[in-house]
Amino acid sequence: MSSATPSAEFRITYDAALVEESVLLAERRLSVAEAATFRAERDRIYDVDEPDEREARFEELHGRFFLQLGLDRPLHEVLAERPELLLRTRRCRVLPAVSRQEEMADVRAELDAPAEAAPTIVVRMRPQSLLDGEALRTLLRRELLHVADMLDPAFGYRQELPGLDTDPAALDLLRERYRVVWDATSDGRLCRGGRLGTQARAARLSEFARAFPMLGESAETAFARWFDGPPPTHAAIVAFIQEPRGPGTADEARCPLCRLPTRLLERGPEGLDRDVLRAIERDHPGWRPEQGRCARCVEVYAALLPTRG
C-alpha cells in the first residue's frame, strides 16, 4: 500500500500484512456504522473465487481503512520534520517487526536500482505500535535521526565496527554500548529541538550508567558530553565505547575475553557459575579462570545460557 508523502518525488509503501493486522487491531476505533461497513465489505470479498483478485480487493479495503484511521499520519509527520531525508532518499518502506527490539529504521540501496540511485529508508514496526501515535512519533524521531546521521558525510557512518576483536560476546557488548551512546546523543538533540520531553534525560542517563559501569561516579559527566554536546561522529563513538575512560588509562586492565578495558578483573573459579565457566572455556580454549574476566563478560555469558528447569 502506498501513502501520500510530504514530497511528490518521495514514496511511502506499507507491507500489506502489516496494514491488514494493524487495521484489524484498530477496528474498535471505528464508529458502529463504519465498523459494519468494513465487515460487510470484508465478508463480500471472501466470495471472490479468483485468488489474485480476492487478495487485491483485501489490500484495497485494508489500505483504505488504514488511511481512514489515520495510521499513516505519525510517519508522514515525522518525515516532514526531516526534509533532508526527502532529498537524500527515494522512498520509505514500512515492514513488519516481530518484537520491540526489531523496531528500527535503516537505510539501504535497492537491489534493482542503479548504483547512483538514492537509497531507501526501511522502517520496521509491530502492528500494535502503529496504534499508539505519540509513542510511535517518539520512536520514529529517534530512528529517523539515526538515518539522517547515516546519510550525513560528516558523521562518517560505517556498518561494521573497525579493528575490533571478532569474539561474539565482545562484539555484542560493543554494539550495545554503541546503541546506548547513539541513543543518548539522539535524544539530547531531540530534547533541544523541542521534540522530546525532558524526562528522556534521566532515562538515558540510567541506561548509560548501566552500560558503562567502569565510569562509576564520572558516568554523569561522560553522559553529558553526548547528551548535551554537538552532533557526534561515528569515529568518536567507536573510540569512546572501546576505551570509555580515555586511551591509556593507567588503572585499567584489559579483559582477556572481550579485550576491553575494565577496572576490575575477577580471577579464579570462585563465584563463577559452572555452566558459565564451561561456556567461556568452549569459546576460549586457551583461557584459564586465573587469567581473569570482567563482570560484563560474565553477565553476557550468563544471559546466553538456556533457562534452567
mmCIF file of C-alpha atoms in Angstrom:
data_model
loop_
_atom_site.group_PDB
_atom_site.id
_atom_site.type_symbol
_atom_site.label_atom_id
_atom_site.label_comp_id
_atom_site.label_asym_id
_atom_site.label_seq_id
_atom_site.Cartn_x
_atom_site.Cartn_y
_atom_site.Cartn_z
ATOM 1 C CA MET A 1 0.000 0.000 0.000
ATOM 2 C CA SER A 2 1.249 3.493 -0.856
ATOM 3 C CA SER A 3 0.615 6.576 1.264
ATOM 4 C CA ALA A 4 0.617 10.290 0.498
ATOM 5 C CA THR A 5 4.021 11.843 1.152
ATOM 6 C CA PRO A 6 5.476 15.249 2.033
ATOM 7 C CA SER A 7 7.201 15.326 -1.376
ATOM 8 C CA ALA A 8 5.907 14.451 -4.839
ATOM 9 C CA GLU A 9 9.145 12.560 -5.621
ATOM 10 C CA PHE A 10 9.149 10.559 -2.372
ATOM 11 C CA ARG A 11 7.063 7.409 -1.833
ATOM 12 C CA ILE A 12 5.979 5.585 1.317
ATOM 13 C CA THR A 13 4.898 1.958 0.930
ATOM 14 C CA TYR A 14 3.487 -0.306 3.632
ATOM 15 C CA ASP A 15 3.643 -4.091 3.790
ATOM 16 C CA ALA A 16 0.163 -5.484 3.067
ATOM 17 C CA ALA A 17 0.153 -7.910 6.006
ATOM 18 C CA LEU A 18 1.220 -5.136 8.399
ATOM 19 C CA VAL A 19 -1.586 -2.900 7.117
ATOM 20 C CA GLU A 20 -4.178 -5.657 7.499
ATOM 21 C CA GLU A 21 -3.179 -6.611 11.031
ATOM 22 C CA SER A 22 -2.997 -3.012 12.239
ATOM 23 C CA VAL A 23 -6.441 -2.237 10.777
ATOM 24 C CA LEU A 24 -7.966 -5.284 12.463
ATOM 25 C CA LEU A 25 -6.422 -4.193 15.773
ATOM 26 C CA ALA A 26 -7.717 -0.634 15.309
ATOM 27 C CA GLU A 27 -11.203 -1.641 14.172
ATOM 28 C CA ARG A 28 -12.662 -0.789 17.584
ATOM 29 C CA ARG A 29 -11.912 2.884 16.875
ATOM 30 C CA LEU A 30 -14.443 2.927 14.055
ATOM 31 C CA SER A 31 -17.986 4.090 14.644
ATOM 32 C CA VAL A 32 -20.679 1.418 14.713
ATOM 33 C CA ALA A 33 -21.705 2.319 11.160
ATOM 34 C CA GLU A 34 -18.100 2.358 9.897
ATOM 35 C CA ALA A 35 -17.344 -0.986 11.521
ATOM 36 C CA ALA A 36 -20.466 -2.510 9.972
ATOM 37 C CA THR A 37 -19.453 -1.217 6.534
ATOM 38 C CA PHE A 38 -15.929 -2.577 6.963
ATOM 39 C CA ARG A 39 -17.155 -6.037 7.996
ATOM 40 C CA ALA A 40 -19.746 -6.199 5.232
ATOM 41 C CA GLU A 41 -17.173 -5.305 2.570
ATOM 42 C CA ARG A 42 -14.691 -7.771 4.008
ATOM 43 C CA ASP A 43 -17.218 -10.592 4.082
ATOM 44 C CA ARG A 44 -18.162 -9.997 0.438
ATOM 45 C CA ILE A 45 -14.535 -10.304 -0.647
ATOM 46 C CA TYR A 46 -14.427 -13.881 0.639
ATOM 47 C CA ASP A 47 -16.922 -14.741 -2.114
ATOM 48 C CA VAL A 48 -14.446 -13.797 -4.865
ATOM 49 C CA ASP A 49 -13.201 -17.031 -6.434
ATOM 50 C CA GLU A 50 -10.048 -15.831 -8.203
ATOM 51 C CA PRO A 51 -7.212 -15.735 -5.596
ATOM 52 C CA ASP A 52 -5.264 -12.791 -7.045
ATOM 53 C CA GLU A 53 -8.398 -10.684 -7.422
ATOM 54 C CA ARG A 54 -9.505 -11.584 -3.891
ATOM 55 C CA GLU A 55 -6.104 -10.604 -2.471
ATOM 56 C CA ALA A 56 -6.093 -7.316 -4.398
ATOM 57 C CA ARG A 57 -9.524 -6.414 -3.024
ATOM 58 C CA PHE A 58 -8.443 -7.195 0.540
ATOM 59 C CA GLU A 59 -5.389 -4.965 0.096
ATOM 60 C CA GLU A 60 -7.520 -2.129 -1.262
ATOM 61 C CA LEU A 61 -10.025 -2.413 1.597
ATOM 62 C CA HIS A 62 -7.408 -2.563 4.332
ATOM 63 C CA GLY A 63 -5.408 0.254 2.739
ATOM 64 C CA ARG A 64 -8.473 2.482 2.565
ATOM 65 C CA PHE A 65 -9.347 1.955 6.234
ATOM 66 C CA PHE A 66 -5.669 2.282 7.231
ATOM 67 C CA LEU A 67 -5.774 5.829 5.873
ATOM 68 C CA GLN A 68 -9.243 6.488 7.289
ATOM 69 C CA LEU A 69 -7.998 5.507 10.751
ATOM 70 C CA GLY A 70 -5.021 7.846 10.359
ATOM 71 C CA LEU A 71 -2.465 5.095 10.968
ATOM 72 C CA ASP A 72 -0.183 6.620 8.339
ATOM 73 C CA ARG A 73 -0.010 10.057 9.973
ATOM 74 C CA PRO A 74 2.823 9.625 12.524
ATOM 75 C CA LEU A 75 5.366 8.534 9.912
ATOM 76 C CA HIS A 76 4.153 11.172 7.455
ATOM 77 C CA GLU A 77 4.525 13.905 10.094
ATOM 78 C CA VAL A 78 7.960 12.817 11.337
ATOM 79 C CA LEU A 79 9.324 12.540 7.803
ATOM 80 C CA ALA A 80 8.071 16.081 7.134
ATOM 81 C CA GLU A 81 10.212 17.234 10.090
ATOM 82 C CA ARG A 82 13.322 15.938 8.284
ATOM 83 C CA PRO A 83 13.340 17.461 4.789
ATOM 84 C CA GLU A 84 16.958 16.371 4.311
ATOM 85 C CA LEU A 85 15.788 12.751 4.233
ATOM 86 C CA LEU A 86 13.298 13.529 1.472
ATOM 87 C CA LEU A 87 16.152 14.954 -0.589
ATOM 88 C CA ARG A 88 18.669 12.172 0.071
ATOM 89 C CA THR A 89 16.423 9.099 -0.254
ATOM 90 C CA ARG A 90 13.943 7.842 -2.839
ATOM 91 C CA ARG A 91 11.283 6.175 -0.698
ATOM 92 C CA CYS A 92 10.386 4.654 2.659
ATOM 93 C CA ARG A 93 9.320 1.028 3.001
ATOM 94 C CA VAL A 94 7.447 0.059 6.178
ATOM 95 C CA LEU A 95 7.813 -3.633 7.031
ATOM 96 C CA PRO A 96 6.598 -5.752 9.957
ATOM 97 C CA ALA A 97 8.689 -6.357 13.077
ATOM 98 C CA VAL A 98 8.182 -9.381 15.303
ATOM 99 C CA SER A 99 9.492 -7.890 18.552
ATOM 100 C CA ARG A 100 10.066 -4.474 20.113
ATOM 101 C CA GLN A 101 13.817 -4.985 19.653
ATOM 102 C CA GLU A 102 13.308 -5.266 15.877
ATOM 103 C CA GLU A 103 11.532 -1.904 15.646
ATOM 104 C CA MET A 104 14.019 0.398 13.961
ATOM 105 C CA ALA A 105 14.866 2.335 10.826
ATOM 106 C CA ASP A 106 17.718 1.668 8.438
ATOM 107 C CA VAL A 107 18.841 2.850 5.032
ATOM 108 C CA ARG A 108 19.817 0.631 2.131
ATOM 109 C CA ALA A 109 20.238 0.523 -1.624
ATOM 110 C CA GLU A 110 17.570 -1.277 -3.647
ATOM 111 C CA LEU A 111 18.859 -4.400 -5.379
ATOM 112 C CA ASP A 112 17.342 -3.439 -8.737
ATOM 113 C CA ALA A 113 18.401 0.218 -8.595
ATOM 114 C CA PRO A 114 21.412 1.703 -10.415
ATOM 115 C CA ALA A 115 24.448 2.486 -8.279
ATOM 116 C CA GLU A 116 23.823 6.238 -8.433
ATOM 117 C CA ALA A 117 20.177 5.939 -7.294
ATOM 118 C CA ALA A 118 19.150 7.426 -3.955
ATOM 119 C CA PRO A 119 18.822 4.848 -1.156
ATOM 120 C CA THR A 120 15.625 3.670 0.528
ATOM 121 C CA ILE A 121 14.621 4.084 4.171
ATOM 122 C CA VAL A 122 13.394 0.829 5.714
ATOM 123 C CA VAL A 123 11.245 1.104 8.845
ATOM 124 C CA ARG A 124 10.223 -1.993 10.814
ATOM 125 C CA MET A 125 7.216 -1.763 13.143
ATOM 126 C CA ARG A 126 4.869 -4.092 15.007
ATOM 127 C CA PRO A 127 1.182 -3.679 14.118
ATOM 128 C CA GLN A 128 0.252 -2.629 17.656
ATOM 129 C CA SER A 129 2.868 0.138 17.598
ATOM 130 C CA LEU A 130 1.053 1.815 14.712
ATOM 131 C CA LEU A 131 -1.942 2.323 17.021
ATOM 132 C CA ASP A 132 -0.062 4.416 19.617
ATOM 133 C CA GLY A 133 0.586 7.626 17.728
ATOM 134 C CA GLU A 134 2.547 9.523 20.390
ATOM 135 C CA ALA A 135 4.860 6.636 21.289
ATOM 136 C CA LEU A 136 5.339 5.933 17.588
ATOM 137 C CA ARG A 137 6.307 9.542 16.884
ATOM 138 C CA THR A 138 8.928 9.395 19.646
ATOM 139 C CA LEU A 139 10.400 6.173 18.297
ATOM 140 C CA LEU A 140 10.351 7.394 14.701
ATOM 141 C CA ARG A 141 12.002 10.701 15.591
ATOM 142 C CA ARG A 142 14.895 8.864 17.208
ATOM 143 C CA GLU A 143 15.213 6.257 14.454
ATOM 144 C CA LEU A 144 14.981 8.746 11.599
ATOM 145 C CA LEU A 145 17.602 10.910 13.295
ATOM 146 C CA HIS A 146 19.816 7.823 13.184
ATOM 147 C CA VAL A 147 19.090 7.534 9.464
ATOM 148 C CA ALA A 148 19.933 11.219 8.995
ATOM 149 C CA ASP A 149 23.256 10.583 10.748
ATOM 150 C CA MET A 150 23.963 7.598 8.490
ATOM 151 C CA LEU A 151 23.419 9.738 5.413
ATOM 152 C CA ASP A 152 25.456 12.688 6.701
ATOM 153 C CA PRO A 153 29.044 12.553 5.371
ATOM 154 C CA ALA A 154 30.202 14.493 8.443
ATOM 155 C CA PHE A 155 29.022 11.640 10.694
ATOM 156 C CA GLY A 156 31.063 9.114 8.699
ATOM 157 C CA TYR A 157 28.876 6.088 9.419
ATOM 158 C CA ARG A 158 30.266 2.588 8.858
ATOM 159 C CA GLN A 159 28.166 -0.519 9.330
ATOM 160 C CA GLU A 160 30.984 -2.564 10.836
ATOM 161 C CA LEU A 161 32.910 -1.555 13.932
ATOM 162 C CA PRO A 162 36.538 -1.335 12.708
ATOM 163 C CA GLY A 163 39.556 -3.026 14.199
ATOM 164 C CA LEU A 164 37.711 -4.943 16.899
ATOM 165 C CA ASP A 165 38.131 -8.483 18.164
ATOM 166 C CA THR A 166 35.811 -10.934 16.445
ATOM 167 C CA ASP A 167 34.775 -12.616 19.703
ATOM 168 C CA PRO A 168 30.941 -12.711 19.565
ATOM 169 C CA ALA A 169 30.456 -11.695 23.202
ATOM 170 C CA ALA A 170 32.797 -8.726 22.782
ATOM 171 C CA LEU A 171 31.078 -7.594 19.601
ATOM 172 C CA ASP A 172 27.642 -7.846 21.211
ATOM 173 C CA LEU A 173 28.869 -5.759 24.133
ATOM 174 C CA LEU A 174 30.343 -3.096 21.853
ATOM 175 C CA ARG A 175 27.228 -2.928 19.678
ATOM 176 C CA GLU A 176 25.106 -2.411 22.788
ATOM 177 C CA ARG A 177 27.435 0.340 24.004
ATOM 178 C CA TYR A 178 27.302 1.974 20.571
ATOM 179 C CA ARG A 179 23.494 1.905 20.640
ATOM 180 C CA VAL A 180 23.386 3.454 24.122
ATOM 181 C CA VAL A 181 25.711 6.319 23.159
ATOM 182 C CA TRP A 182 23.947 6.933 19.837
ATOM 183 C CA ASP A 183 20.549 6.995 21.542
ATOM 184 C CA ALA A 184 21.899 9.399 24.176
ATOM 185 C CA THR A 185 23.127 11.902 21.607
ATOM 186 C CA SER A 186 19.953 11.474 19.541
ATOM 187 C CA ASP A 187 17.654 12.127 22.487
ATOM 188 C CA GLY A 188 19.742 15.116 23.530
ATOM 189 C CA ARG A 189 19.347 16.696 20.108
ATOM 190 C CA LEU A 190 15.619 15.932 20.063
ATOM 191 C CA CYS A 191 15.166 17.491 23.523
ATOM 192 C CA ARG A 192 16.943 20.666 22.470
ATOM 193 C CA GLY A 193 14.760 20.789 19.373
ATOM 194 C CA GLY A 194 11.589 20.561 21.482
ATOM 195 C CA ARG A 195 10.577 17.178 20.043
ATOM 196 C CA LEU A 196 11.179 15.076 23.152
ATOM 197 C CA GLY A 197 10.244 15.603 26.792
ATOM 198 C CA THR A 198 12.863 16.463 29.399
ATOM 199 C CA GLN A 199 12.184 13.157 31.201
ATOM 200 C CA ALA A 200 14.237 11.447 28.485
ATOM 201 C CA ARG A 201 17.460 12.672 30.104
ATOM 202 C CA ALA A 202 17.031 10.646 33.295
ATOM 203 C CA ALA A 203 16.066 7.512 31.380
ATOM 204 C CA ARG A 204 19.067 7.768 29.071
ATOM 205 C CA LEU A 205 21.453 8.534 31.950
ATOM 206 C CA SER A 206 20.300 5.417 33.800
ATOM 207 C CA GLU A 207 20.833 3.306 30.683
ATOM 208 C CA PHE A 208 24.253 4.898 30.094
ATOM 209 C CA ALA A 209 25.418 4.196 33.653
ATOM 210 C CA ARG A 210 24.423 0.525 33.310
ATOM 211 C CA ALA A 211 26.277 0.203 30.002
ATOM 212 C CA PHE A 212 29.462 1.814 31.365
ATOM 213 C CA PRO A 213 29.803 0.664 34.997
ATOM 214 C CA MET A 214 33.566 1.254 34.870
ATOM 215 C CA LEU A 215 32.924 5.017 34.850
ATOM 216 C CA GLY A 216 31.486 4.987 38.354
ATOM 217 C CA GLU A 217 30.743 8.482 39.653
ATOM 218 C CA SER A 218 32.052 10.071 36.452
ATOM 219 C CA ALA A 219 29.287 8.452 34.372
ATOM 220 C CA GLU A 220 27.065 11.547 34.516
ATOM 221 C CA THR A 221 29.873 13.808 33.287
ATOM 222 C CA ALA A 222 30.656 11.427 30.422
ATOM 223 C CA PHE A 223 26.962 11.140 29.598
ATOM 224 C CA ALA A 224 26.571 14.929 29.414
ATOM 225 C CA ARG A 225 29.271 15.050 26.760
ATOM 226 C CA TRP A 226 26.987 13.055 24.460
ATOM 227 C CA PHE A 227 23.527 14.200 25.550
ATOM 228 C CA ASP A 228 24.353 17.920 25.660
ATOM 229 C CA GLY A 229 27.064 18.005 23.029
ATOM 230 C CA PRO A 230 27.068 18.763 19.295
ATOM 231 C CA PRO A 231 26.260 16.121 16.667
ATOM 232 C CA PRO A 232 28.781 13.283 17.085
ATOM 233 C CA THR A 233 30.791 11.308 14.579
ATOM 234 C CA HIS A 234 30.852 7.554 14.139
ATOM 235 C CA ALA A 235 34.599 7.526 14.848
ATOM 236 C CA ALA A 236 34.156 9.407 18.136
ATOM 237 C CA ILE A 237 31.506 6.958 19.343
ATOM 238 C CA VAL A 238 33.668 3.965 18.386
ATOM 239 C CA ALA A 239 36.682 5.409 20.216
ATOM 240 C CA PHE A 240 34.607 6.014 23.349
ATOM 241 C CA ILE A 241 32.976 2.576 23.519
ATOM 242 C CA GLN A 242 36.377 0.907 23.190
ATOM 243 C CA GLU A 243 38.013 2.992 25.937
ATOM 244 C CA PRO A 244 35.318 4.822 27.923
ATOM 245 C CA ARG A 245 37.773 6.250 30.444
ATOM 246 C CA GLY A 246 40.138 7.504 27.759
ATOM 247 C CA PRO A 247 43.106 5.922 25.975
ATOM 248 C CA GLY A 248 45.926 4.625 28.120
ATOM 249 C CA THR A 249 44.115 4.891 31.460
ATOM 250 C CA ALA A 250 46.643 3.657 33.979
ATOM 251 C CA ASP A 251 44.340 1.867 36.405
ATOM 252 C CA GLU A 252 42.533 -0.194 33.777
ATOM 253 C CA ALA A 253 43.389 -3.713 32.670
ATOM 254 C CA ARG A 254 42.020 -5.447 29.593
ATOM 255 C CA CYS A 255 39.702 -8.392 29.940
ATOM 256 C CA PRO A 256 41.325 -11.410 28.225
ATOM 257 C CA LEU A 257 37.918 -12.469 26.888
ATOM 258 C CA CYS A 258 36.458 -9.320 25.324
ATOM 259 C CA ARG A 259 39.753 -7.348 25.119
ATOM 260 C CA LEU A 260 38.009 -4.271 26.527
ATOM 261 C CA PRO A 261 39.255 -2.062 29.375
ATOM 262 C CA THR A 262 37.966 -2.876 32.843
ATOM 263 C CA ARG A 263 38.675 -1.537 36.310
ATOM 264 C CA LEU A 264 38.385 -4.975 37.888
ATOM 265 C CA LEU A 265 39.321 -8.468 36.720
ATOM 266 C CA GLU A 266 37.775 -11.290 38.719
ATOM 267 C CA ARG A 267 40.303 -14.134 38.917
ATOM 268 C CA GLY A 268 39.989 -17.804 39.843
ATOM 269 C CA PRO A 269 36.974 -20.127 39.657
ATOM 270 C CA GLU A 270 35.416 -18.937 42.922
ATOM 271 C CA GLY A 271 31.944 -17.490 42.449
ATOM 272 C CA LEU A 272 31.817 -18.427 38.765
ATOM 273 C CA ASP A 273 28.774 -20.456 37.732
ATOM 274 C CA ARG A 274 29.901 -23.830 36.366
ATOM 275 C CA ASP A 275 27.795 -23.500 33.201
ATOM 276 C CA VAL A 276 29.179 -20.022 32.553
ATOM 277 C CA LEU A 277 32.692 -21.418 33.074
ATOM 278 C CA ARG A 278 32.064 -24.200 30.542
ATOM 279 C CA ALA A 279 30.653 -21.732 28.005
ATOM 280 C CA ILE A 280 33.679 -19.447 28.338
ATOM 281 C CA GLU A 281 36.092 -22.393 28.047
ATOM 282 C CA ARG A 282 34.260 -23.574 24.933
ATOM 283 C CA ASP A 283 34.693 -20.195 23.213
ATOM 284 C CA HIS A 284 38.202 -19.557 24.593
ATOM 285 C CA PRO A 285 40.010 -22.936 24.773
ATOM 286 C CA GLY A 286 43.299 -21.437 25.991
ATOM 287 C CA TRP A 287 41.747 -19.361 28.764
ATOM 288 C CA ARG A 288 42.029 -20.239 32.475
ATOM 289 C CA PRO A 289 39.968 -18.703 35.311
ATOM 290 C CA GLU A 290 43.168 -17.423 36.924
ATOM 291 C CA GLN A 291 43.659 -15.096 33.930
ATOM 292 C CA GLY A 292 40.522 -13.237 34.949
ATOM 293 C CA ARG A 293 37.306 -11.996 33.342
ATOM 294 C CA CYS A 294 35.325 -8.784 33.555
ATOM 295 C CA ALA A 295 31.893 -8.685 35.172
ATOM 296 C CA ARG A 296 30.261 -7.705 31.875
ATOM 297 C CA CYS A 297 31.546 -10.843 30.110
ATOM 298 C CA VAL A 298 30.165 -12.994 32.920
ATOM 299 C CA GLU A 299 26.788 -11.241 32.554
ATOM 300 C CA VAL A 300 26.773 -11.777 28.777
ATOM 301 C CA TYR A 301 27.581 -15.492 29.057
ATOM 302 C CA ALA A 302 25.029 -15.978 31.839
ATOM 303 C CA ALA A 303 22.344 -14.318 29.707
ATOM 304 C CA LEU A 304 23.122 -16.645 26.787
ATOM 305 C CA LEU A 305 22.642 -19.809 28.852
ATOM 306 C CA PRO A 306 19.405 -21.771 28.313
ATOM 307 C CA THR A 307 16.835 -21.343 31.068
ATOM 308 C CA ARG A 308 17.194 -23.989 33.726
ATOM 309 C CA GLY A 309 14.184 -26.021 34.664
#
